[in-house]
PDB file of C-alpha atoms and ligand atoms in Angstrom:
ATOM      1  CA  UNK A   1    -128.491  68.796 -13.803  1.00 95.00           C
ATOM      2  CA  UNK A   2    -128.159  65.669 -11.695  1.00 98.00           C
ATOM      3  CA  UNK A   3    -126.746  62.724 -13.636  1.00 98.00           C
ATOM      4  CA  UNK A   4    -126.680  59.017 -12.779  1.00 98.00           C
ATOM      5  CA  UNK A   5    -124.320  56.897 -14.877  1.00 99.00           C
ATOM      6  CA  UNK A   6    -124.446  53.107 -14.929  1.00 98.00           C
ATOM      7  CA  UNK A   7    -121.473  51.275 -16.428  1.00 98.00           C
ATOM      8  CA  UNK A   8    -121.050  47.639 -17.430  1.00 98.00           C
ATOM      9  CA  UNK A   9    -118.403  45.365 -18.862  1.00 98.00           C
ATOM     10  CA  UNK A  10    -118.346  47.235 -22.209  1.00 98.00           C
ATOM     11  CA  UNK A  11    -116.530  50.157 -20.580  1.00 98.00           C
ATOM     12  CA  UNK A  12    -113.604  47.865 -19.675  1.00 98.00           C
ATOM     13  CA  UNK A  13    -113.650  45.802 -22.890  1.00 98.00           C
ATOM     14  CA  UNK A  14    -111.006  47.930 -24.627  1.00 98.00           C
ATOM     15  CA  UNK A  15    -108.769  47.545 -21.562  1.00 98.00           C
ATOM     16  CA  UNK A  16    -108.686  43.857 -22.459  1.00 96.00           C
ATOM     17  CA  UNK A  17    -111.174  42.596 -19.873  1.00 96.00           C
ATOM     18  CA  UNK A  18    -113.743  40.208 -21.302  1.00 91.00           C
ATOM     19  CA  UNK A  19    -117.436  41.048 -21.323  1.00 95.00           C
ATOM     20  CA  UNK A  20    -119.984  38.420 -20.275  1.00 95.00           C
ATOM     21  CA  UNK A  21    -122.464  38.016 -23.100  1.00 94.00           C
ATOM     22  CA  UNK A  22    -120.627  38.963 -26.298  1.00 90.00           C
ATOM     23  CA  UNK A  23    -119.700  36.094 -28.649  1.00 89.00           C
ATOM     24  CA  UNK A  24    -116.425  35.353 -26.833  1.00 89.00           C
ATOM     25  CA  UNK A  25    -117.810  36.499 -23.448  1.00 94.00           C
ATOM     26  CA  UNK A  26    -117.068  34.899 -20.066  1.00 93.00           C
ATOM     27  CA  UNK A  27    -120.503  33.248 -19.870  1.00 93.00           C
ATOM     28  CA  UNK A  28    -119.804  31.421 -23.150  1.00 93.00           C
ATOM     29  CA  UNK A  29    -116.656  29.934 -21.562  1.00 92.00           C
ATOM     30  CA  UNK A  30    -117.825  29.316 -17.987  1.00 93.00           C
ATOM     31  CA  UNK A  31    -121.029  27.985 -16.461  1.00 94.00           C
ATOM     32  CA  UNK A  32    -122.502  30.935 -14.582  1.00 94.00           C
ATOM     33  CA  UNK A  33    -124.271  28.630 -12.087  1.00 95.00           C
ATOM     34  CA  UNK A  34    -120.926  27.018 -11.185  1.00 96.00           C
ATOM     35  CA  UNK A  35    -118.843  30.169 -10.681  1.00 97.00           C
ATOM     36  CA  UNK A  36    -121.270  32.998  -9.865  1.00 97.00           C
ATOM     37  CA  UNK A  37    -123.803  31.635  -7.396  1.00 98.00           C
ATOM     38  CA  UNK A  38    -123.669  30.843  -3.652  1.00 97.00           C
ATOM     39  CA  UNK A  39    -124.670  27.245  -4.517  1.00 97.00           C
ATOM     40  CA  UNK A  40    -121.750  26.888  -6.937  1.00 97.00           C
ATOM     41  CA  UNK A  41    -119.369  28.211  -4.253  1.00 97.00           C
ATOM     42  CA  UNK A  42    -120.740  25.740  -1.690  1.00 96.00           C
ATOM     43  CA  UNK A  43    -120.244  22.850  -4.174  1.00 97.00           C
ATOM     44  CA  UNK A  44    -116.749  23.755  -5.332  1.00 96.00           C
ATOM     45  CA  UNK A  45    -115.063  26.725  -3.608  1.00 95.00           C
ATOM     46  CA  UNK A  46    -111.693  26.018  -5.254  1.00 95.00           C
ATOM     47  CA  UNK A  47    -113.185  26.310  -8.755  1.00 96.00           C
ATOM     48  CA  UNK A  48    -114.881  29.598  -7.830  1.00 97.00           C
ATOM     49  CA  UNK A  49    -111.722  31.037  -6.233  1.00 97.00           C
ATOM     50  CA  UNK A  50    -109.692  30.001  -9.302  1.00 96.00           C
ATOM     51  CA  UNK A  51    -112.173  31.833 -11.556  1.00 97.00           C
ATOM     52  CA  UNK A  52    -112.036  35.079  -9.547  1.00 97.00           C
ATOM     53  CA  UNK A  53    -108.260  34.794  -8.942  1.00 97.00           C
ATOM     54  CA  UNK A  54    -107.815  34.718 -12.744  1.00 96.00           C
ATOM     55  CA  UNK A  55    -110.141  37.670 -13.208  1.00 97.00           C
ATOM     56  CA  UNK A  56    -108.326  39.629 -10.469  1.00 98.00           C
ATOM     57  CA  UNK A  57    -104.996  38.917 -12.134  1.00 97.00           C
ATOM     58  CA  UNK A  58    -106.355  40.119 -15.514  1.00 97.00           C
ATOM     59  CA  UNK A  59    -107.790  43.241 -13.894  1.00 98.00           C
ATOM     60  CA  UNK A  60    -104.495  44.026 -12.129  1.00 97.00           C
ATOM     61  CA  UNK A  61    -102.643  43.723 -15.456  1.00 97.00           C
ATOM     62  CA  UNK A  62    -105.176  45.901 -17.304  1.00 98.00           C
ATOM     63  CA  UNK A  63    -104.991  49.670 -17.601  1.00 98.00           C
ATOM     64  CA  UNK A  64    -107.855  52.182 -17.558  1.00 98.00           C
ATOM     65  CA  UNK A  65    -108.866  53.377 -21.016  1.00 98.00           C
ATOM     66  CA  UNK A  66    -110.069  56.711 -22.413  1.00 98.00           C
ATOM     67  CA  UNK A  67    -113.647  56.004 -21.292  1.00 99.00           C
ATOM     68  CA  UNK A  68    -112.601  55.482 -17.655  1.00 99.00           C
ATOM     69  CA  UNK A  69    -110.470  58.649 -17.753  1.00 98.00           C
ATOM     70  CA  UNK A  70    -113.279  60.719 -19.284  1.00 98.00           C
ATOM     71  CA  UNK A  71    -115.751  59.593 -16.606  1.00 98.00           C
ATOM     72  CA  UNK A  72    -113.193  60.382 -13.879  1.00 98.00           C
ATOM     73  CA  UNK A  73    -112.788  63.901 -15.367  1.00 98.00           C
ATOM     74  CA  UNK A  74    -116.553  64.356 -15.267  1.00 98.00           C
ATOM     75  CA  UNK A  75    -116.743  63.278 -11.600  1.00 98.00           C
ATOM     76  CA  UNK A  76    -113.896  65.601 -10.694  1.00 98.00           C
ATOM     77  CA  UNK A  77    -115.491  68.544 -12.511  1.00 98.00           C
ATOM     78  CA  UNK A  78    -119.027  68.201 -11.127  1.00 97.00           C
ATOM     79  CA  UNK A  79    -120.528  67.246  -7.793  1.00 96.00           C
ATOM     80  CA  UNK A  80    -123.923  66.246  -9.203  1.00 97.00           C
ATOM     81  CA  UNK A  81    -122.839  63.023 -10.924  1.00 98.00           C
ATOM     82  CA  UNK A  82    -123.301  59.554  -9.385  1.00 98.00           C
ATOM     83  CA  UNK A  83    -121.305  56.756 -10.989  1.00 98.00           C
ATOM     84  CA  UNK A  84    -122.761  53.288 -10.452  1.00 99.00           C
ATOM     85  CA  UNK A  85    -120.916  50.317 -11.891  1.00 98.00           C
ATOM     86  CA  UNK A  86    -121.716  46.647 -12.297  1.00 98.00           C
ATOM     87  CA  UNK A  87    -118.006  46.038 -12.863  1.00 98.00           C
ATOM     88  CA  UNK A  88    -115.908  44.337 -10.216  1.00 98.00           C
ATOM     89  CA  UNK A  89    -112.616  45.673 -11.609  1.00 98.00           C
ATOM     90  CA  UNK A  90    -111.040  48.868 -10.205  1.00 98.00           C
ATOM     91  CA  UNK A  91    -110.377  50.665 -13.485  1.00 98.00           C
ATOM     92  CA  UNK A  92    -112.726  53.585 -12.696  1.00 98.00           C
ATOM     93  CA  UNK A  93    -110.741  54.214  -9.473  1.00 98.00           C
ATOM     94  CA  UNK A  94    -107.370  53.784 -11.178  1.00 98.00           C
ATOM     95  CA  UNK A  95    -108.451  56.442 -13.691  1.00 98.00           C
ATOM     96  CA  UNK A  96    -109.062  58.819 -10.757  1.00 98.00           C
ATOM     97  CA  UNK A  97    -112.765  58.363  -9.971  1.00 98.00           C
ATOM     98  CA  UNK A  98    -113.828  58.375  -6.319  1.00 97.00           C
ATOM     99  CA  UNK A  99    -117.116  57.424  -4.673  1.00 97.00           C
ATOM    100  CA  UNK A 100    -118.013  54.873  -7.362  1.00 98.00           C
ATOM    101  CA  UNK A 101    -120.902  52.649  -6.249  1.00 98.00           C
ATOM    102  CA  UNK A 102    -119.840  49.068  -7.036  1.00 98.00           C
ATOM    103  CA  UNK A 103    -123.238  47.393  -6.985  1.00 98.00           C
ATOM    104  CA  UNK A 104    -121.766  43.953  -7.819  1.00 98.00           C
ATOM    105  CA  UNK A 105    -118.861  44.296  -5.355  1.00 98.00           C
ATOM    106  CA  UNK A 106    -115.134  44.304  -5.953  1.00 98.00           C
ATOM    107  CA  UNK A 107    -112.563  41.741  -7.047  1.00 98.00           C
ATOM    108  CA  UNK A 108    -109.978  43.589  -4.987  1.00 98.00           C
ATOM    109  CA  UNK A 109    -111.620  42.799  -1.639  1.00 98.00           C
ATOM    110  CA  UNK A 110    -111.980  39.586   0.336  1.00 97.00           C
ATOM    111  CA  UNK A 111    -115.098  39.053   2.436  1.00 97.00           C
ATOM    112  CA  UNK A 112    -115.548  36.754   5.427  1.00 97.00           C
ATOM    113  CA  UNK A 113    -118.788  34.832   4.918  1.00 95.00           C
ATOM    114  CA  UNK A 114    -118.892  34.168   8.669  1.00 95.00           C
ATOM    115  CA  UNK A 115    -118.548  37.674  10.155  1.00 97.00           C
ATOM    116  CA  UNK A 116    -118.699  40.114   7.214  1.00 97.00           C
ATOM    117  CA  UNK A 117    -115.178  41.538   7.655  1.00 98.00           C
ATOM    118  CA  UNK A 118    -113.565  42.842   4.448  1.00 97.00           C
ATOM    119  CA  UNK A 119    -109.849  43.106   3.656  1.00 97.00           C
ATOM    120  CA  UNK A 120    -107.661  43.607   0.561  1.00 97.00           C
ATOM    121  CA  UNK A 121    -107.772  40.511  -1.622  1.00 97.00           C
ATOM    122  CA  UNK A 122    -104.562  38.487  -1.942  1.00 95.00           C
ATOM    123  CA  UNK A 123    -103.528  37.504  -5.487  1.00 94.00           C
ATOM    124  CA  UNK A 124    -104.531  33.885  -4.907  1.00 95.00           C
ATOM    125  CA  UNK A 125    -107.508  33.612  -2.579  1.00 96.00           C
ATOM    126  CA  UNK A 126    -108.132  30.075  -1.276  1.00 93.00           C
ATOM    127  CA  UNK A 127    -111.032  28.467   0.598  1.00 84.00           C
ATOM    128  CA  UNK A 128    -108.843  27.632   3.596  1.00 89.00           C
ATOM    129  CA  UNK A 129    -107.739  31.261   4.121  1.00 92.00           C
ATOM    130  CA  UNK A 130    -108.791  32.402   7.591  1.00 94.00           C
ATOM    131  CA  UNK A 131    -110.529  35.699   8.311  1.00 96.00           C
ATOM    132  CA  UNK A 132    -108.133  38.180   9.997  1.00 96.00           C
ATOM    133  CA  UNK A 133    -110.912  39.156  12.458  1.00 97.00           C
ATOM    134  CA  UNK A 134    -112.731  35.935  13.433  1.00 97.00           C
ATOM    135  CA  UNK A 135    -110.267  33.287  12.128  1.00 96.00           C
ATOM    136  CA  UNK A 136    -113.014  31.292  10.374  1.00 95.00           C
ATOM    137  CA  UNK A 137    -111.836  29.734   7.077  1.00 94.00           C
ATOM    138  CA  UNK A 138    -114.774  31.230   5.141  1.00 94.00           C
ATOM    139  CA  UNK A 139    -113.013  33.636   2.822  1.00 96.00           C
ATOM    140  CA  UNK A 140    -114.853  34.533  -0.374  1.00 97.00           C
ATOM    141  CA  UNK A 141    -114.422  37.210  -3.018  1.00 98.00           C
ATOM    142  CA  UNK A 142    -116.416  40.351  -2.185  1.00 98.00           C
ATOM    143  CA  UNK A 143    -118.505  40.051  -5.340  1.00 98.00           C
ATOM    144  CA  UNK A 144    -122.274  39.790  -5.572  1.00 98.00           C
ATOM    145  CA  UNK A 145    -123.425  36.464  -6.992  1.00 98.00           C
ATOM    146  CA  UNK A 146    -126.701  35.647  -8.717  1.00 97.00           C
ATOM    147  CA  UNK A 147    -129.328  35.252  -6.027  1.00 96.00           C
ATOM    148  CA  UNK A 148    -127.626  37.795  -3.721  1.00 97.00           C
ATOM    149  CA  UNK A 149    -128.699  41.375  -3.154  1.00 97.00           C
ATOM    150  CA  UNK A 150    -126.567  44.004  -4.912  1.00 98.00           C
ATOM    151  CA  UNK A 151    -124.797  46.596  -2.774  1.00 98.00           C
ATOM    152  CA  UNK A 152    -125.726  50.283  -2.271  1.00 98.00           C
ATOM    153  CA  UNK A 153    -129.306  49.847  -3.510  1.00 98.00           C
ATOM    154  CA  UNK A 154    -130.742  52.516  -1.171  1.00 98.00           C
ATOM    155  CA  UNK A 155    -128.193  55.097  -2.273  1.00 98.00           C
ATOM    156  CA  UNK A 156    -128.630  54.181  -5.942  1.00 98.00           C
ATOM    157  CA  UNK A 157    -132.419  54.335  -5.654  1.00 98.00           C
ATOM    158  CA  UNK A 158    -132.279  57.795  -4.089  1.00 98.00           C
ATOM    159  CA  UNK A 159    -129.862  59.078  -6.757  1.00 98.00           C
ATOM    160  CA  UNK A 160    -132.040  57.664  -9.551  1.00 98.00           C
ATOM    161  CA  UNK A 161    -135.176  59.223  -8.114  1.00 98.00           C
ATOM    162  CA  UNK A 162    -133.516  62.648  -7.982  1.00 98.00           C
ATOM    163  CA  UNK A 163    -131.690  62.613 -11.322  1.00 98.00           C
ATOM    164  CA  UNK A 164    -132.430  64.586 -14.491  1.00 98.00           C
ATOM    165  CA  UNK A 165    -130.417  62.338 -16.812  1.00 98.00           C
ATOM    166  CA  UNK A 166    -129.724  58.607 -16.668  1.00 98.00           C
ATOM    167  CA  UNK A 167    -126.857  57.324 -18.820  1.00 98.00           C
ATOM    168  CA  UNK A 168    -126.184  53.634 -19.397  1.00 98.00           C
ATOM    169  CA  UNK A 169    -122.730  52.776 -20.733  1.00 98.00           C
ATOM    170  CA  UNK A 170    -121.506  49.416 -22.053  1.00 98.00           C
ATOM    171  CA  UNK A 171    -124.102  47.150 -20.499  1.00 98.00           C
ATOM    172  CA  UNK A 172    -126.421  44.654 -22.177  1.00 97.00           C
ATOM    173  CA  UNK A 173    -129.226  45.348 -19.695  1.00 95.00           C
ATOM    174  CA  UNK A 174    -129.723  41.643 -19.041  1.00 95.00           C
ATOM    175  CA  UNK A 175    -129.191  41.565 -15.267  1.00 95.00           C
ATOM    176  CA  UNK A 176    -131.662  42.986 -12.754  1.00 96.00           C
ATOM    177  CA  UNK A 177    -131.952  45.180 -10.791  1.00 97.00           C
ATOM    178  CA  UNK A 178    -129.561  47.301 -12.923  1.00 97.00           C
ATOM    179  CA  UNK A 179    -131.515  46.389 -16.064  1.00 97.00           C
ATOM    180  CA  UNK A 180    -134.586  48.057 -14.548  1.00 98.00           C
ATOM    181  CA  UNK A 181    -132.985  51.458 -13.935  1.00 98.00           C
ATOM    182  CA  UNK A 182    -133.831  52.805 -17.411  1.00 98.00           C
ATOM    183  CA  UNK A 183    -137.522  51.916 -17.079  1.00 98.00           C
ATOM    184  CA  UNK A 184    -137.615  53.493 -13.618  1.00 97.00           C
ATOM    185  CA  UNK A 185    -135.978  56.655 -14.957  1.00 98.00           C
ATOM    186  CA  UNK A 186    -138.350  56.902 -17.917  1.00 98.00           C
ATOM    187  CA  UNK A 187    -141.396  56.255 -15.732  1.00 97.00           C
ATOM    188  CA  UNK A 188    -140.532  59.286 -13.589  1.00 97.00           C
ATOM    189  CA  UNK A 189    -139.858  61.469 -16.640  1.00 97.00           C
ATOM    190  CA  UNK A 190    -136.039  61.438 -16.476  1.00 98.00           C
ATOM    191  CA  UNK A 191    -134.216  61.684 -19.812  1.00 98.00           C
ATOM    192  CA  UNK A 192    -132.305  58.502 -20.694  1.00 98.00           C
ATOM    193  CA  UNK A 193    -129.245  57.974 -22.888  1.00 98.00           C
ATOM    194  CA  UNK A 194    -127.509  54.784 -23.979  1.00 98.00           C
ATOM    195  CA  UNK A 195    -123.813  54.726 -24.947  1.00 98.00           C
ATOM    196  CA  UNK A 196    -122.913  51.284 -26.238  1.00 98.00           C
ATOM    197  CA  UNK A 197    -121.201  49.432 -29.054  1.00 98.00           C
ATOM    198  CA  UNK A 198    -124.629  48.585 -30.417  1.00 97.00           C
ATOM    199  CA  UNK A 199    -128.217  49.063 -29.226  1.00 97.00           C
ATOM    200  CA  UNK A 200    -128.967  46.827 -26.224  1.00 96.00           C
ATOM    201  CA  UNK A 201    -132.631  46.676 -27.169  1.00 94.00           C
ATOM    202  CA  UNK A 202    -133.859  48.494 -24.079  1.00 95.00           C
ATOM    203  CA  UNK A 203    -135.922  51.647 -24.542  1.00 95.00           C
ATOM    204  CA  UNK A 204    -133.850  54.853 -24.203  1.00 98.00           C
ATOM    205  CA  UNK A 205    -134.719  58.409 -25.297  1.00 98.00           C
ATOM    206  CA  UNK A 206    -131.398  58.640 -27.131  1.00 98.00           C
ATOM    207  CA  UNK A 207    -128.592  56.290 -28.151  1.00 98.00           C
ATOM    208  CA  UNK A 208    -125.036  56.857 -29.341  1.00 98.00           C
ATOM    209  CA  UNK A 209    -123.201  53.827 -30.656  1.00 98.00           C
ATOM    210  CA  UNK A 210    -119.532  52.952 -31.094  1.00 98.00           C
ATOM    211  CA  UNK A 211    -116.560  51.886 -28.964  1.00 98.00           C
ATOM    212  CA  UNK A 212    -116.596  53.324 -25.445  1.00 98.00           C
ATOM    213  CA  UNK A 213    -113.124  54.846 -25.854  1.00 98.00           C
ATOM    214  CA  UNK A 214    -114.540  57.122 -28.577  1.00 98.00           C
ATOM    215  CA  UNK A 215    -118.139  57.819 -27.630  1.00 98.00           C
ATOM    216  CA  UNK A 216    -117.697  58.292 -23.860  1.00 99.00           C
ATOM    217  CA  UNK A 217    -114.997  61.020 -24.117  1.00 98.00           C
ATOM    218  CA  UNK A 218    -117.102  62.735 -26.832  1.00 98.00           C
ATOM    219  CA  UNK A 219    -120.188  62.737 -24.609  1.00 98.00           C
ATOM    220  CA  UNK A 220    -118.224  63.897 -21.534  1.00 98.00           C
ATOM    221  CA  UNK A 221    -116.617  66.787 -23.448  1.00 98.00           C
ATOM    222  CA  UNK A 222    -120.123  67.852 -24.574  1.00 97.00           C
ATOM    223  CA  UNK A 223    -121.412  67.852 -20.987  1.00 97.00           C
ATOM    224  CA  UNK A 224    -118.363  69.724 -19.676  1.00 97.00           C
ATOM    225  CA  UNK A 225    -118.756  72.432 -22.358  1.00 95.00           C
ATOM    226  CA  UNK A 226    -122.376  72.781 -21.209  1.00 85.00           C
TER     227      UNK A 226
HETATM  228  P1  OAD B   1    -122.514  42.086 -20.832  1.00 53.18           P
HETATM  229  O1  OAD B   1    -121.405  41.216 -21.314  1.00 53.18           O
HETATM  230  O2  OAD B   1    -123.842  41.464 -20.623  1.00 53.18           O
HETATM  231  O3  OAD B   1    -122.718  43.285 -21.862  1.00 53.18           O
HETATM  232  C1  OAD B   1    -121.634  44.043 -22.322  1.00 53.18           C
HETATM  233  C2  OAD B   1    -122.166  45.173 -23.183  1.00 53.18           C
HETATM  234  O4  OAD B   1    -121.059  45.971 -23.559  1.00 53.18           O
HETATM  235  C3  OAD B   1    -122.865  44.713 -24.470  1.00 53.18           C
HETATM  236  O5  OAD B   1    -124.066  45.442 -24.635  1.00 53.18           O
HETATM  237  C4  OAD B   1    -121.857  45.075 -25.577  1.00 53.18           C
HETATM  238  O6  OAD B   1    -122.493  45.468 -26.787  1.00 53.18           O
HETATM  239  C5  OAD B   1    -121.144  46.250 -24.954  1.00 53.18           C
HETATM  240  N1  OAD B   1    -119.759  46.452 -25.435  1.00 53.18           N
HETATM  241  C6  OAD B   1    -118.841  45.520 -25.766  1.00 53.18           C
HETATM  242  N2  OAD B   1    -117.683  46.097 -26.143  1.00 53.18           N
HETATM  243  C7  OAD B   1    -117.872  47.435 -26.035  1.00 53.18           C
HETATM  244  C8  OAD B   1    -117.059  48.582 -26.291  1.00 53.18           C
HETATM  245  N3  OAD B   1    -115.798  48.469 -26.720  1.00 53.18           N
HETATM  246  N4  OAD B   1    -117.590  49.816 -26.083  1.00 53.18           N
HETATM  247  C9  OAD B   1    -118.881  49.941 -25.642  1.00 53.18           C
HETATM  248  N5  OAD B   1    -119.689  48.901 -25.400  1.00 53.18           N
HETATM  249  C10 OAD B   1    -119.207  47.668 -25.584  1.00 53.18           C
HETATM  250  O7  OAD B   1    -121.971  42.818 -19.505  1.00 53.18           O
HETATM  251  P2  OAD B   1    -122.796  43.596 -18.400  1.00 53.18           P
HETATM  252  O8  OAD B   1    -124.013  44.227 -18.964  1.00 53.18           O
HETATM  253  O9  OAD B   1    -121.848  44.434 -17.641  1.00 53.18           O
HETATM  254  O10 OAD B   1    -122.807  40.210 -12.961  1.00 53.18           O
HETATM  255  O11 OAD B   1    -123.242  42.382 -17.465  1.00 53.18           O
HETATM  256  C11 OAD B   1    -123.999  42.653 -16.312  1.00 53.18           C
HETATM  257  C12 OAD B   1    -123.668  41.650 -15.242  1.00 53.18           C
HETATM  258  O12 OAD B   1    -123.803  40.326 -15.762  1.00 53.18           O
HETATM  259  C13 OAD B   1    -122.237  41.676 -14.752  1.00 53.18           C
HETATM  260  O13 OAD B   1    -122.021  42.658 -13.768  1.00 53.18           O
HETATM  261  C14 OAD B   1    -122.054  40.305 -14.196  1.00 53.18           C
HETATM  262  C15 OAD B   1    -122.692  39.518 -15.306  1.00 53.18           C
HETATM  263  O14 OAD B   1    -123.195  38.280 -14.989  1.00 53.18           O
HETATM  264  C16 OAD B   1    -122.491  39.288 -12.038  1.00 53.18           C
HETATM  265  O15 OAD B   1    -121.577  38.495 -12.186  1.00 53.18           O
HETATM  266  C17 OAD B   1    -123.373  39.320 -10.825  1.00 53.18           C
END
């Protein structure tokens, strides 16, 4: 049984990383158009770097939780599972998962806007940092902003098309194209399951609700038992 899993901020919430749209979420504290768009970066690169430097620091201090570890166990046990994440933290990897498709990029990488070179992000990325390859001072975080095309879409599309089960974990389903995966899966007859703190409102065949650290390990154990 081929499985595609999509994770969102809810999977890292119990590691202490803020979600975006919950009552105390990041988008209630920051203006998304200022810190998560190419236009915002062009207007005020220092503000945008400060925002992602703070998020990188929080992510480095955070530890993977039971949901990350359970998903890593599942990936290690089976070769027919594709893990797609909207998260820019590295908690899936630090729990032992490999091959995770980070469709919104990674906080832990710097990207040269001039030549496309990537390198490990320093703790405090600044606009004047020069690219190690082309020396242009156009360093940006390697995250996908609103208005940009998410990464790995061909690979994700192929995995979705071929899968027998689509599982959405800890995401509100507000941001496309990820928000459209469940409809695509249902349209092709793939079974769909939502694991979330509460129903997101999107149409799934089945939903299990509660904190990720409880419901994800329970679901994974069920799959591993067969
Ligand atoms: P959201 O903040 O929109 O949604 C988080 C979801 O996690 C909600 O449905 C919560 O109910 C759920 N949740 C919260 N705590 C949980 C817990 N302990 N266990 C399980 N579920 C929990 O975050 P995302 O859906 O990930 O993109 O947001 C999608 C994208 O919007 C992000 O990747 C980011 C953001 O703008 C970009 O910045 C491009």
